[in-house]
PDB file of C-alpha atoms in Angstrom:
ATOM      1  CA  MET A 280     -27.349   9.318   5.533  1.00 48.00           C
ATOM      2  CA  ASN A 281     -30.533   8.040   7.223  1.00 59.00           C
ATOM      3  CA  ASP A 282     -29.760   4.804   9.081  1.00 72.00           C
ATOM      4  CA  THR A 283     -33.126   3.224   8.246  1.00 80.00           C
ATOM      5  CA  LEU A 284     -32.628   3.877   4.542  1.00 79.00           C
ATOM      6  CA  LEU A 285     -29.094   2.497   4.628  1.00 78.00           C
ATOM      7  CA  ARG A 286     -30.286  -0.597   6.496  1.00 83.00           C
ATOM      8  CA  GLN A 287     -33.069  -1.266   3.990  1.00 84.00           C
ATOM      9  CA  TRP A 288     -30.705  -0.774   1.041  1.00 82.00           C
ATOM     10  CA  THR A 289     -28.374  -3.304   2.614  1.00 82.00           C
ATOM     11  CA  MET A 290     -31.273  -5.696   3.111  1.00 85.00           C
ATOM     12  CA  LEU A 291     -32.278  -5.449  -0.565  1.00 84.00           C
ATOM     13  CA  ARG A 292     -28.726  -6.310  -1.594  1.00 80.00           C
ATOM     14  CA  LEU A 293     -28.704  -9.375   0.657  1.00 83.00           C
ATOM     15  CA  ILE A 294     -31.911 -10.894  -0.754  1.00 85.00           C
ATOM     16  CA  PRO A 295     -31.129 -13.380  -3.584  1.00 82.00           C
ATOM     17  CA  LEU A 296     -32.978 -13.940  -6.863  1.00 79.00           C
ATOM     18  CA  HIS A 297     -35.496 -16.810  -6.960  1.00 80.00           C
ATOM     19  CA  PRO A 298     -35.131 -19.822  -6.685  1.00 80.00           C
ATOM     20  CA  HIS A 299     -32.523 -18.949  -4.045  1.00 82.00           C
ATOM     21  CA  LYS A 300     -33.816 -17.531  -0.805  1.00 86.00           C
ATOM     22  CA  ILE A 301     -32.720 -16.177   2.556  1.00 89.00           C
ATOM     23  CA  ALA A 302     -34.460 -16.650   5.900  1.00 90.00           C
ATOM     24  CA  SER A 303     -35.377 -13.731   8.131  1.00 88.00           C
ATOM     25  CA  SER A 304     -33.055 -15.045  10.837  1.00 89.00           C
ATOM     26  CA  GLU A 305     -30.125 -15.133   8.412  1.00 89.00           C
ATOM     27  CA  LEU A 306     -30.974 -11.631   7.215  1.00 89.00           C
ATOM     28  CA  LYS A 307     -30.894 -10.451  10.810  1.00 89.00           C
ATOM     29  CA  ALA A 308     -27.439 -12.015  11.329  1.00 88.00           C
ATOM     30  CA  ARG A 309     -26.055 -10.624   8.060  1.00 85.00           C
ATOM     31  CA  LEU A 310     -27.375  -7.156   8.881  1.00 86.00           C
ATOM     32  CA  ALA A 311     -25.705  -7.327  12.304  1.00 84.00           C
ATOM     33  CA  GLU A 312     -22.386  -8.142  10.591  1.00 79.00           C
ATOM     34  CA  ALA A 313     -22.886  -5.025   8.460  1.00 76.00           C
ATOM     35  CA  GLY A 314     -23.405  -2.883  11.547  1.00 77.00           C
ATOM     36  CA  HIS A 315     -27.233  -2.964  11.755  1.00 83.00           C
ATOM     37  CA  ASP A 316     -28.046  -4.781  14.987  1.00 84.00           C
ATOM     38  CA  ILE A 317     -31.872  -4.787  14.998  1.00 88.00           C
ATOM     39  CA  SER A 318     -34.634  -6.987  16.363  1.00 90.00           C
ATOM     40  CA  MET A 319     -36.368  -9.745  14.415  1.00 90.00           C
ATOM     41  CA  ARG A 320     -39.550  -7.702  14.594  1.00 91.00           C
ATOM     42  CA  THR A 321     -37.829  -4.806  12.800  1.00 91.00           C
ATOM     43  CA  VAL A 322     -36.515  -7.220  10.148  1.00 89.00           C
ATOM     44  CA  GLN A 323     -40.037  -8.501   9.499  1.00 89.00           C
ATOM     45  CA  ARG A 324     -41.454  -4.977   9.409  1.00 90.00           C
ATOM     46  CA  ASP A 325     -38.804  -3.874   6.890  1.00 90.00           C
ATOM     47  CA  LEU A 326     -39.449  -6.924   4.701  1.00 89.00           C
ATOM     48  CA  ASN A 327     -43.178  -6.327   4.639  1.00 88.00           C
ATOM     49  CA  SER A 328     -42.643  -2.655   3.820  1.00 87.00           C
ATOM     50  CA  LEU A 329     -40.133  -3.335   1.063  1.00 87.00           C
ATOM     51  CA  SER A 330     -42.248  -6.085  -0.512  1.00 85.00           C
ATOM     52  CA  SER A 331     -45.009  -3.531  -1.130  1.00 83.00           C
ATOM     53  CA  THR A 332     -42.639  -1.513  -3.325  1.00 81.00           C
ATOM     54  CA  PHE A 333     -40.190  -4.063  -4.748  1.00 83.00           C
ATOM     55  CA  PRO A 334     -40.919  -7.484  -6.346  1.00 85.00           C
ATOM     56  CA  LEU A 335     -39.990  -9.500  -3.264  1.00 87.00           C
ATOM     57  CA  THR A 336     -41.689 -12.797  -2.481  1.00 87.00           C
ATOM     58  CA  ALA A 337     -41.936 -14.977   0.615  1.00 87.00           C
ATOM     59  CA  ASP A 338     -42.333 -18.761   0.229  1.00 85.00           C
ATOM     60  CA  GLY A 339     -44.605 -19.165   3.251  1.00 80.00           C
ATOM     61  CA  GLU A 340     -42.528 -22.011   4.676  1.00 82.00           C
ATOM     62  CA  ASN A 341     -41.178 -22.287   8.190  1.00 79.00           C
ATOM     63  CA  PRO A 342     -38.718 -20.667   8.457  1.00 80.00           C
ATOM     64  CA  GLN A 343     -39.930 -18.285   5.802  1.00 83.00           C
ATOM     65  CA  GLY A 344     -37.569 -17.570   2.930  1.00 89.00           C
ATOM     66  CA  TRP A 345     -37.380 -14.319   0.983  1.00 89.00           C
ATOM     67  CA  SER A 346     -36.203 -13.753  -2.593  1.00 87.00           C
ATOM     68  CA  TRP A 347     -36.540 -11.452  -5.558  1.00 85.00           C
ATOM     69  CA  ALA A 348     -39.422 -12.637  -7.763  1.00 83.00           C
ATOM     70  CA  PRO A 349     -38.517 -14.780 -10.821  1.00 80.00           C
ATOM     71  CA  GLY A 350     -37.481 -12.605 -13.764  1.00 73.00           C
ATOM     72  CA  SER A 351     -37.296  -9.411 -11.726  1.00 70.00           C
ATOM     73  CA  PRO A 352     -34.304  -7.135 -12.363  1.00 64.00           C
ATOM     74  CA  ARG A 353     -31.870  -7.061  -9.480  1.00 56.00           C
ATOM     75  CA  LEU A 354     -31.579  -3.700  -7.811  1.00 57.00           C
ATOM     76  CA  ASP A 355     -28.047  -2.347  -7.986  1.00 54.00           C
ATOM     77  CA  VAL A 356     -28.182  -0.088  -4.960  1.00 51.00           C
ATOM     78  CA  PRO A 357     -25.497   2.623  -5.073  1.00 54.00           C
ATOM     79  CA  ALA A 358     -24.721   2.374  -1.375  1.00 58.00           C
ATOM     80  CA  LEU A 359     -21.966   1.237   0.907  1.00 66.00           C
ATOM     81  CA  ASP A 360     -22.310  -0.995   3.902  1.00 71.00           C
ATOM     82  CA  PRO A 361     -20.209   0.052   6.910  1.00 74.00           C
ATOM     83  CA  GLN A 362     -17.452  -2.477   6.170  1.00 77.00           C
ATOM     84  CA  ALA A 363     -16.999  -1.172   2.609  1.00 79.00           C
ATOM     85  CA  ALA A 364     -17.231   2.423   3.870  1.00 80.00           C
ATOM     86  CA  LEU A 365     -14.382   1.759   6.296  1.00 82.00           C
ATOM     87  CA  ALA A 366     -12.269   0.352   3.451  1.00 84.00           C
ATOM     88  CA  PHE A 367     -12.886   3.485   1.360  1.00 83.00           C
ATOM     89  CA  LYS A 368     -11.876   5.741   4.268  1.00 83.00           C
ATOM     90  CA  LEU A 369      -8.604   3.854   4.721  1.00 84.00           C
ATOM     91  CA  VAL A 370      -7.925   4.065   0.983  1.00 84.00           C
ATOM     92  CA  GLU A 371      -8.561   7.812   1.141  1.00 84.00           C
ATOM     93  CA  ALA A 372      -6.195   8.193   4.101  1.00 81.00           C
ATOM     94  CA  HIS A 373      -3.313   5.966   3.060  1.00 79.00           C
ATOM     95  CA  LEU A 374      -3.355   5.172  -0.665  1.00 80.00           C
ATOM     96  CA  GLN A 375      -4.022   8.470  -2.420  1.00 76.00           C
ATOM     97  CA  ARG A 376      -0.402   8.785  -3.586  1.00 74.00           C
ATOM     98  CA  LEU A 377      -0.635   5.341  -5.193  1.00 75.00           C
ATOM     99  CA  LEU A 378      -3.720   5.946  -7.346  1.00 77.00           C
ATOM    100  CA  PRO A 379      -4.039   7.696 -10.725  1.00 73.00           C
ATOM    101  CA  THR A 380      -5.780  11.073 -10.674  1.00 71.00           C
ATOM    102  CA  THR A 381      -8.613   9.731 -12.820  1.00 68.00           C
ATOM    103  CA  THR A 382      -9.222   6.959 -10.288  1.00 74.00           C
ATOM    104  CA  LEU A 383      -9.225   9.433  -7.401  1.00 75.00           C
ATOM    105  CA  ASP A 384     -11.730  11.625  -9.252  1.00 73.00           C
ATOM    106  CA  TYR A 385     -13.947   8.583  -9.799  1.00 70.00           C
ATOM    107  CA  LEU A 386     -13.680   7.565  -6.141  1.00 77.00           C
ATOM    108  CA  ALA A 387     -14.296  11.052  -4.713  1.00 77.00           C
ATOM    109  CA  PRO A 388     -18.103  10.586  -4.392  1.00 71.00           C
ATOM    110  CA  TRP A 389     -17.518   7.216  -2.704  1.00 75.00           C
ATOM    111  CA  PHE A 390     -15.123   8.793  -0.211  1.00 81.00           C
ATOM    112  CA  HIS A 391     -17.811  11.358   0.598  1.00 77.00           C
ATOM    113  CA  THR A 392     -20.485   8.670   0.909  1.00 75.00           C
ATOM    114  CA  ALA A 393     -18.219   6.558   3.109  1.00 79.00           C
ATOM    115  CA  THR A 394     -17.854   9.456   5.535  1.00 80.00           C
ATOM    116  CA  GLY A 395     -21.631   9.766   5.759  1.00 76.00           C
ATOM    117  CA  VAL A 396     -22.121   6.035   6.260  1.00 76.00           C
ATOM    118  CA  LEU A 397     -19.600   5.842   9.099  1.00 79.00           C
ATOM    119  CA  GLU A 398     -21.028   8.924  10.793  1.00 76.00           C
ATOM    120  CA  THR A 399     -24.334   7.048  11.222  1.00 72.00           C
ATOM    121  CA  GLN A 400     -22.681   4.087  12.944  1.00 67.00           C
ATOM    122  CA  GLU A 401     -22.726   3.678  16.691  1.00 68.00           C
ATOM    123  CA  ASN A 402     -20.246   0.781  16.735  1.00 64.00           C
ATOM    124  CA  GLY A 403     -16.457   0.731  16.585  1.00 72.00           C
ATOM    125  CA  LEU A 404     -16.249   1.047  12.806  1.00 74.00           C
ATOM    126  CA  ALA A 405     -16.826   4.801  12.832  1.00 75.00           C
ATOM    127  CA  ALA A 406     -13.844   5.377  15.140  1.00 79.00           C
ATOM    128  CA  TRP A 407     -11.547   2.857  13.442  1.00 79.00           C
ATOM    129  CA  PRO A 408      -9.826   5.342  11.057  1.00 78.00           C
ATOM    130  CA  GLU A 409      -8.866   7.458  14.083  1.00 78.00           C
ATOM    131  CA  LYS A 410      -7.228   4.439  15.713  1.00 79.00           C
ATOM    132  CA  ILE A 411      -4.895   3.501  12.831  1.00 78.00           C
ATOM    133  CA  ARG A 412      -1.689   5.255  11.826  1.00 78.00           C
ATOM    134  CA  VAL A 413       1.197   4.162   9.577  1.00 76.00           C
ATOM    135  CA  LEU A 414       4.661   5.316  10.657  1.00 75.00           C
ATOM    136  CA  SER A 415       8.124   4.853   9.207  1.00 74.00           C
ATOM    137  CA  ARG A 416      11.350   4.259  11.076  1.00 76.00           C
ATOM    138  CA  GLY A 417      13.826   7.060  11.531  1.00 74.00           C
ATOM    139  CA  ILE A 418      13.542  10.814  11.796  1.00 77.00           C
ATOM    140  CA  PRO A 419      10.299  12.026  10.164  1.00 76.00           C
ATOM    141  CA  GLN A 420      10.930  14.202   7.120  1.00 76.00           C
ATOM    142  CA  GLN A 421       8.527  16.183   5.005  1.00 79.00           C
ATOM    143  CA  PRO A 422       8.027  14.626   1.551  1.00 79.00           C
ATOM    144  CA  PRO A 423       9.247  16.820  -1.312  1.00 85.00           C
ATOM    145  CA  ALA A 424       6.600  18.636  -3.330  1.00 85.00           C
ATOM    146  CA  ILE A 425       5.475  17.077  -6.606  1.00 87.00           C
ATOM    147  CA  GLY A 426       3.688  19.114  -9.252  1.00 88.00           C
ATOM    148  CA  PRO A 427       0.124  17.743  -9.507  1.00 85.00           C
ATOM    149  CA  GLU A 428       0.097  18.069 -13.315  1.00 89.00           C
ATOM    150  CA  ILE A 429       3.385  16.188 -13.573  1.00 91.00           C
ATOM    151  CA  GLN A 430       2.135  13.455 -11.263  1.00 89.00           C
ATOM    152  CA  SER A 431      -1.046  13.145 -13.312  1.00 87.00           C
ATOM    153  CA  VAL A 432       0.926  12.769 -16.559  1.00 92.00           C
ATOM    154  CA  VAL A 433       3.223  10.132 -15.026  1.00 92.00           C
ATOM    155  CA  TYR A 434       0.301   8.130 -13.651  1.00 90.00           C
ATOM    156  CA  ASP A 435      -1.567   8.356 -16.964  1.00 90.00           C
ATOM    157  CA  GLY A 436       1.517   7.216 -18.851  1.00 92.00           C
ATOM    158  CA  LEU A 437       1.888   4.253 -16.522  1.00 91.00           C
ATOM    159  CA  LEU A 438      -1.809   3.406 -16.695  1.00 88.00           C
ATOM    160  CA  GLN A 439      -2.131   3.766 -20.470  1.00 90.00           C
ATOM    161  CA  GLU A 440       1.356   2.374 -21.214  1.00 92.00           C
ATOM    162  CA  ARG A 441       2.435   5.452 -23.203  1.00 95.00           C
ATOM    163  CA  ARG A 442       5.786   7.197 -23.456  1.00 96.00           C
ATOM    164  CA  ILE A 443       6.506  10.431 -21.591  1.00 97.00           C
ATOM    165  CA  ALA A 444       8.758  13.341 -22.550  1.00 97.00           C
ATOM    166  CA  LEU A 445      10.412  14.559 -19.345  1.00 96.00           C
ATOM    167  CA  THR A 446      12.421  17.560 -18.248  1.00 96.00           C
ATOM    168  CA  TYR A 447      14.387  16.201 -15.306  1.00 96.00           C
ATOM    169  CA  GLN A 448      16.866  17.685 -12.851  1.00 95.00           C
ATOM    170  CA  PRO A 449      19.462  15.047 -11.902  1.00 93.00           C
ATOM    171  CA  PRO A 450      21.232  15.763  -8.601  1.00 90.00           C
ATOM    172  CA  TRP A 451      24.623  15.581 -10.329  1.00 90.00           C
ATOM    173  CA  ALA A 452      23.841  18.080 -13.122  1.00 90.00           C
ATOM    174  CA  GLU A 453      23.709  21.860 -13.044  1.00 91.00           C
ATOM    175  CA  GLU A 454      21.157  22.046 -15.867  1.00 94.00           C
ATOM    176  CA  PRO A 455      17.968  19.989 -16.411  1.00 94.00           C
ATOM    177  CA  LYS A 456      18.034  17.086 -18.872  1.00 95.00           C
ATOM    178  CA  GLU A 457      15.480  16.054 -21.499  1.00 96.00           C
ATOM    179  CA  TYR A 458      14.496  12.387 -21.356  1.00 97.00           C
ATOM    180  CA  LEU A 459      12.178  10.162 -23.362  1.00 97.00           C
ATOM    181  CA  VAL A 460      10.999   7.593 -20.819  1.00 96.00           C
ATOM    182  CA  ASN A 461       9.043   4.358 -20.987  1.00 96.00           C
ATOM    183  CA  PRO A 462       7.160   3.965 -17.679  1.00 95.00           C
ATOM    184  CA  LEU A 463       7.156   0.491 -16.166  1.00 95.00           C
ATOM    185  CA  ALA A 464       6.112   0.835 -12.536  1.00 93.00           C
ATOM    186  CA  LEU A 465       5.796   3.146  -9.540  1.00 92.00           C
ATOM    187  CA  VAL A 466       7.473   2.570  -6.166  1.00 90.00           C
ATOM    188  CA  ILE A 467       6.961   4.552  -2.968  1.00 86.00           C
ATOM    189  CA  ARG A 468       9.853   4.301  -0.557  1.00 84.00           C
ATOM    190  CA  ASP A 469      10.275   6.361   2.613  1.00 78.00           C
ATOM    191  CA  GLY A 470       7.842   8.980   1.298  1.00 77.00           C
ATOM    192  CA  LEU A 471       9.602   9.328  -2.066  1.00 85.00           C
ATOM    193  CA  LEU A 472       7.919   8.398  -5.353  1.00 89.00           C
ATOM    194  CA  TYR A 473      10.069   6.648  -7.934  1.00 93.00           C
ATOM    195  CA  LEU A 474       9.142   6.037 -11.553  1.00 95.00           C
ATOM    196  CA  VAL A 475      10.702   2.769 -12.663  1.00 95.00           C
ATOM    197  CA  CYS A 476      11.358   3.105 -16.374  1.00 95.00           C
ATOM    198  CA  THR A 477      13.619   2.689 -19.353  1.00 95.00           C
ATOM    199  CA  MET A 478      14.822   5.536 -21.581  1.00 96.00           C
ATOM    200  CA  TRP A 479      14.565   5.892 -25.355  1.00 95.00           C
ATOM    201  CA  ASP A 480      15.164   2.394 -26.784  1.00 92.00           C
ATOM    202  CA  TYR A 481      17.618   1.227 -24.130  1.00 92.00           C
ATOM    203  CA  LYS A 482      16.872  -1.838 -21.959  1.00 92.00           C
ATOM    204  CA  GLU A 483      18.530  -0.637 -18.738  1.00 93.00           C
ATOM    205  CA  VAL A 484      15.974  -0.047 -15.974  1.00 94.00           C
ATOM    206  CA  ARG A 485      16.272   3.331 -14.263  1.00 94.00           C
ATOM    207  CA  HIS A 486      14.651   5.034 -11.249  1.00 95.00           C
ATOM    208  CA  LEU A 487      13.506   8.649 -11.548  1.00 95.00           C
ATOM    209  CA  LEU A 488      12.174  10.638  -8.594  1.00 95.00           C
ATOM    210  CA  LEU A 489       8.931  12.445  -9.328  1.00 94.00           C
ATOM    211  CA  HIS A 490       9.866  15.542  -7.329  1.00 93.00           C
ATOM    212  CA  ARG A 491      12.866  16.095  -9.639  1.00 95.00           C
ATOM    213  CA  MET A 492      10.627  16.230 -12.713  1.00 95.00           C
ATOM    214  CA  LEU A 493      10.203  19.806 -13.923  1.00 96.00           C
ATOM    215  CA  ALA A 494       7.871  19.136 -16.871  1.00 96.00           C
ATOM    216  CA  ALA A 495       6.128  16.113 -18.350  1.00 95.00           C
ATOM    217  CA  GLU A 496       4.242  15.525 -21.592  1.00 96.00           C
ATOM    218  CA  LEU A 497       2.215  12.406 -22.342  1.00 94.00           C
ATOM    219  CA  LEU A 498       2.966  11.169 -25.858  1.00 95.00           C
ATOM    220  CA  GLU A 499       0.861   9.066 -28.218  1.00 94.00           C
ATOM    221  CA  GLU A 500       3.623   6.476 -28.633  1.00 93.00           C
ATOM    222  CA  ALA A 501       3.075   3.182 -26.840  1.00 93.00           C
ATOM    223  CA  THR A 502       5.639   2.103 -24.257  1.00 93.00           C
ATOM    224  CA  PRO A 503       7.890  -0.597 -25.785  1.00 92.00           C
ATOM    225  CA  ARG A 504       7.458  -3.868 -23.949  1.00 89.00           C
ATOM    226  CA  LEU A 505      10.456  -4.847 -21.792  1.00 91.00           C
ATOM    227  CA  GLU A 506      10.670  -8.621 -21.928  1.00 88.00           C
ATOM    228  CA  ASN A 507      10.952 -10.513 -18.644  1.00 89.00           C
ATOM    229  CA  PHE A 508      10.625  -7.409 -16.463  1.00 93.00           C
ATOM    230  CA  ASP A 509       8.975  -8.172 -13.134  1.00 93.00           C
ATOM    231  CA  LEU A 510       8.730  -5.490 -10.461  1.00 92.00           C
ATOM    232  CA  ASP A 511       8.917  -7.875  -7.501  1.00 91.00           C
ATOM    233  CA  THR A 512      12.020  -9.543  -8.941  1.00 90.00           C
ATOM    234  CA  HIS A 513      13.568  -6.144  -9.606  1.00 90.00           C
ATOM    235  CA  ILE A 514      13.054  -5.131  -5.968  1.00 88.00           C
ATOM    236  CA  ALA A 515      14.151  -8.532  -4.591  1.00 84.00           C
ATOM    237  CA  GLN A 516      17.445  -8.170  -6.463  1.00 83.00           C
ATOM    238  CA  GLY A 517      18.188  -5.173  -4.248  1.00 80.00           C
ATOM    239  CA  GLU A 518      17.853  -2.482  -6.906  1.00 84.00           C
ATOM    240  CA  PHE A 519      16.248  -0.089  -4.406  1.00 84.00           C
ATOM    241  CA  SER A 520      18.972  -0.784  -1.839  1.00 76.00           C
ATOM    242  CA  TYR A 521      21.644   0.583  -4.193  1.00 77.00           C
ATOM    243  CA  PRO A 522      23.916  -2.454  -4.674  1.00 77.00           C
ATOM    244  CA  LEU A 523      27.621  -1.684  -4.704  1.00 81.00           C
ATOM    245  CA  HIS A 524      28.743  -5.122  -5.891  1.00 81.00           C
ATOM    246  CA  PRO A 525      26.861  -7.973  -7.583  1.00 80.00           C
ATOM    247  CA  GLY A 526      25.880 -11.081  -5.665  1.00 83.00           C
ATOM    248  CA  LEU A 527      25.564 -11.816  -1.956  1.00 90.00           C
ATOM    249  CA  ILE A 528      27.949 -11.644   0.980  1.00 94.00           C
ATOM    250  CA  GLN A 529      27.881 -13.238   4.422  1.00 96.00           C
ATOM    251  CA  ILE A 530      28.276 -10.783   7.245  1.00 95.00           C
ATOM    252  CA  GLU A 531      29.257 -11.601  10.803  1.00 96.00           C
ATOM    253  CA  ALA A 532      28.666  -9.028  13.527  1.00 95.00           C
ATOM    254  CA  GLN A 533      28.242  -8.695  17.288  1.00 96.00           C
ATOM    255  CA  PHE A 534      25.184  -6.797  18.509  1.00 95.00           C
ATOM    256  CA  THR A 535      24.349  -5.365  21.934  1.00 94.00           C
ATOM    257  CA  GLY A 536      21.484  -3.436  23.512  1.00 91.00           C
ATOM    258  CA  HIS A 537      18.713  -2.223  21.230  1.00 92.00           C
ATOM    259  CA  ALA A 538      20.601  -3.430  18.153  1.00 93.00           C
ATOM    260  CA  SER A 539      20.543  -7.049  19.349  1.00 93.00           C
ATOM    261  CA  THR A 540      16.807  -6.831  20.023  1.00 93.00           C
ATOM    262  CA  ASN A 541      16.258  -5.388  16.562  1.00 92.00           C
ATOM    263  CA  VAL A 542      18.148  -8.090  14.689  1.00 93.00           C
ATOM    264  CA  TYR A 543      16.643 -10.830  16.884  1.00 93.00           C
ATOM    265  CA  GLU A 544      13.055  -9.750  16.213  1.00 94.00           C
ATOM    266  CA  CYS A 545      13.573  -8.780  12.556  1.00 92.00           C
ATOM    267  CA  PRO A 546      16.095 -11.178  10.962  1.00 94.00           C
ATOM    268  CA  LEU A 547      18.307  -9.954   8.149  1.00 93.00           C
ATOM    269  CA  SER A 548      17.793 -13.077   6.045  1.00 93.00           C
ATOM    270  CA  GLU A 549      16.168 -16.486   6.034  1.00 93.00           C
ATOM    271  CA  ASP A 550      19.499 -18.150   6.840  1.00 95.00           C
ATOM    272  CA  GLN A 551      20.324 -15.847   9.758  1.00 96.00           C
ATOM    273  CA  ALA A 552      22.064 -17.688  12.608  1.00 95.00           C
ATOM    274  CA  MET A 553      22.495 -16.271  16.117  1.00 95.00           C
ATOM    275  CA  GLU A 554      24.706 -17.178  19.060  1.00 94.00           C
ATOM    276  CA  GLU A 555      24.824 -15.545  22.477  1.00 93.00           C
ATOM    277  CA  LEU A 556      28.444 -15.063  23.552  1.00 92.00           C
ATOM    278  CA  GLU A 557      29.867 -15.143  27.071  1.00 90.00           C
ATOM    279  CA  ASP A 558      30.097 -11.350  27.212  1.00 91.00           C
ATOM    280  CA  GLY A 559      26.335 -11.091  26.580  1.00 90.00           C
ATOM    281  CA  THR A 560      26.620  -9.878  23.001  1.00 93.00           C
ATOM    282  CA  LEU A 561      24.696 -11.526  20.170  1.00 95.00           C
ATOM    283  CA  LEU A 562      26.804 -12.933  17.332  1.00 96.00           C
ATOM    284  CA  VAL A 563      24.854 -12.871  14.072  1.00 96.00           C
ATOM    285  CA  ARG A 564      25.678 -14.431  10.700  1.00 96.00           C
ATOM    286  CA  ALA A 565      23.495 -13.689   7.676  1.00 96.00           C
ATOM    287  CA  THR A 566      23.670 -13.684   3.896  1.00 95.00           C
ATOM    288  CA  VAL A 567      22.765 -10.265   2.500  1.00 93.00           C
ATOM    289  CA  ARG A 568      23.264  -8.066  -0.546  1.00 91.00           C
ATOM    290  CA  ASP A 569      26.292  -5.793  -0.575  1.00 91.00           C
ATOM    291  CA  THR A 570      24.547  -2.430  -0.690  1.00 88.00           C
ATOM    292  CA  PHE A 571      24.865   1.174   0.375  1.00 88.00           C
ATOM    293  CA  GLU A 572      21.793   0.614   2.541  1.00 88.00           C
ATOM    294  CA  LEU A 573      23.585  -2.167   4.455  1.00 92.00           C
ATOM    295  CA  ARG A 574      26.322   0.272   5.437  1.00 92.00           C
ATOM    296  CA  ALA A 575      23.824   2.928   6.506  1.00 91.00           C
ATOM    297  CA  TRP A 576      21.937   0.348   8.558  1.00 92.00           C
ATOM    298  CA  LEU A 577      25.075  -0.807  10.391  1.00 94.00           C
ATOM    299  CA  LEU A 578      26.196   2.755  11.088  1.00 93.00           C
ATOM    300  CA  ALA A 579      22.778   3.684  12.476  1.00 92.00           C
ATOM    301  CA  PHE A 580      23.369   1.433  15.508  1.00 93.00           C
ATOM    302  CA  GLY A 581      26.550   3.287  16.450  1.00 92.00           C
ATOM    303  CA  ASP A 582      28.640   1.440  19.044  1.00 92.00           C
ATOM    304  CA  GLU A 583      25.964  -1.236  19.561  1.00 95.00           C
ATOM    305  CA  VAL A 584      27.311  -3.244  16.611  1.00 95.00           C
ATOM    306  CA  THR A 585      30.809  -4.497  15.800  1.00 95.00           C
ATOM    307  CA  LEU A 586      31.304  -5.925  12.312  1.00 95.00           C
ATOM    308  CA  ARG A 587      33.583  -8.992  12.184  1.00 95.00           C
ATOM    309  CA  GLY A 588      33.387  -9.942   8.532  1.00 91.00           C
ATOM    310  CA  PRO A 589      33.855 -10.007   5.631  1.00 94.00           C
ATOM    311  CA  ALA A 590      37.305  -8.471   5.889  1.00 94.00           C
ATOM    312  CA  GLY A 591      36.869  -6.022   3.017  1.00 93.00           C
ATOM    313  CA  LEU A 592      33.690  -4.555   4.474  1.00 94.00           C
ATOM    314  CA  VAL A 593      35.217  -4.405   7.973  1.00 95.00           C
ATOM    315  CA  GLU A 594      38.113  -2.359   6.570  1.00 95.00           C
ATOM    316  CA  GLU A 595      35.726  -0.062   4.718  1.00 93.00           C
ATOM    317  CA  MET A 596      33.547   0.492   7.798  1.00 93.00           C
ATOM    318  CA  ALA A 597      36.606   1.147   9.962  1.00 94.00           C
ATOM    319  CA  GLY A 598      37.662   3.860   7.519  1.00 94.00           C
ATOM    320  CA  ILE A 599      34.225   5.469   7.678  1.00 92.00           C
ATOM    321  CA  VAL A 600      34.224   5.437  11.481  1.00 92.00           C
ATOM    322  CA  ALA A 601      37.756   6.873  11.577  1.00 93.00           C
ATOM    323  CA  ASN A 602      36.726   9.734   9.303  1.00 93.00           C
ATOM    324  CA  MET A 603      33.721  10.392  11.529  1.00 91.00           C
ATOM    325  CA  ALA A 604      35.950  10.512  14.603  1.00 91.00           C
ATOM    326  CA  VAL A 605      38.198  13.086  12.942  1.00 92.00           C
ATOM    327  CA  ARG A 606      35.193  15.314  12.240  1.00 91.00           C
ATOM    328  CA  TYR A 607      33.780  15.029  15.735  1.00 87.00           C
ATOM    329  CA  LEU A 608      37.011  15.351  17.736  1.00 83.00           C
TER     330      LEU A 608
END
């Protein structure tokens, strides 16, 4: 896209409707913020040129203020400034799996325009998308394939609050199952997409993985409202950490090496307490949920963590480690 045209479009969007006004010096500063660092002479030349085509007026004061003439229709310029273009590029790179297909189709021309806008920039904005990456902890794994038609149906059901007829392959079943689901929310966790939903007329909230869906049909029936459901509360209660027992427990463990650095920099809970022992290990006490994920997290540190309590969990972890030793030795 021509840089002069983009600059002048941006300028037209910055000029207010009379009786409000904007000075040439402020226009110059606002244009610089948008990535158009030009001289005051160029600003004045652009204003004079644009005022011959558009109903722009100057008040003749010192400093001179510019505005759209009284009663003139505001120009809704279908353009992006560099800051907005950068935002669109980051959405395109990182949020595509979160957006409904219809929204992505609507945004496609804006993604294309954003690329053109950034390609005309000579400042750091154009290179910004190449300087940002989002990584997850652990061994990188390829996300499982999801049928695009199935994903579209699920997103439409969630967006329009309509029921979905699903053919689903549970990991514990040899044959697929037929479900009538009421979509509530979508959660992306470690590259996996989960549909948070209820089934038929039951109130129990379930999680279904999109890659296990074999067929999906959007129905005309509206999703029954689930009273008092809140996604953030659902997550905060540990439902995506796979709780093994209700409530909270207080763990006590000694950490060394990388594990101690990890738990020091990223506390397990708000009430976490730490104490450095004489042997150099870090004794940590924290109140956490009793989940499968807690066990996996502790095991991931290997011999850099020694669990001291609670007694029941210590016994369970000792059994796991003993079974591992048998397999390795």
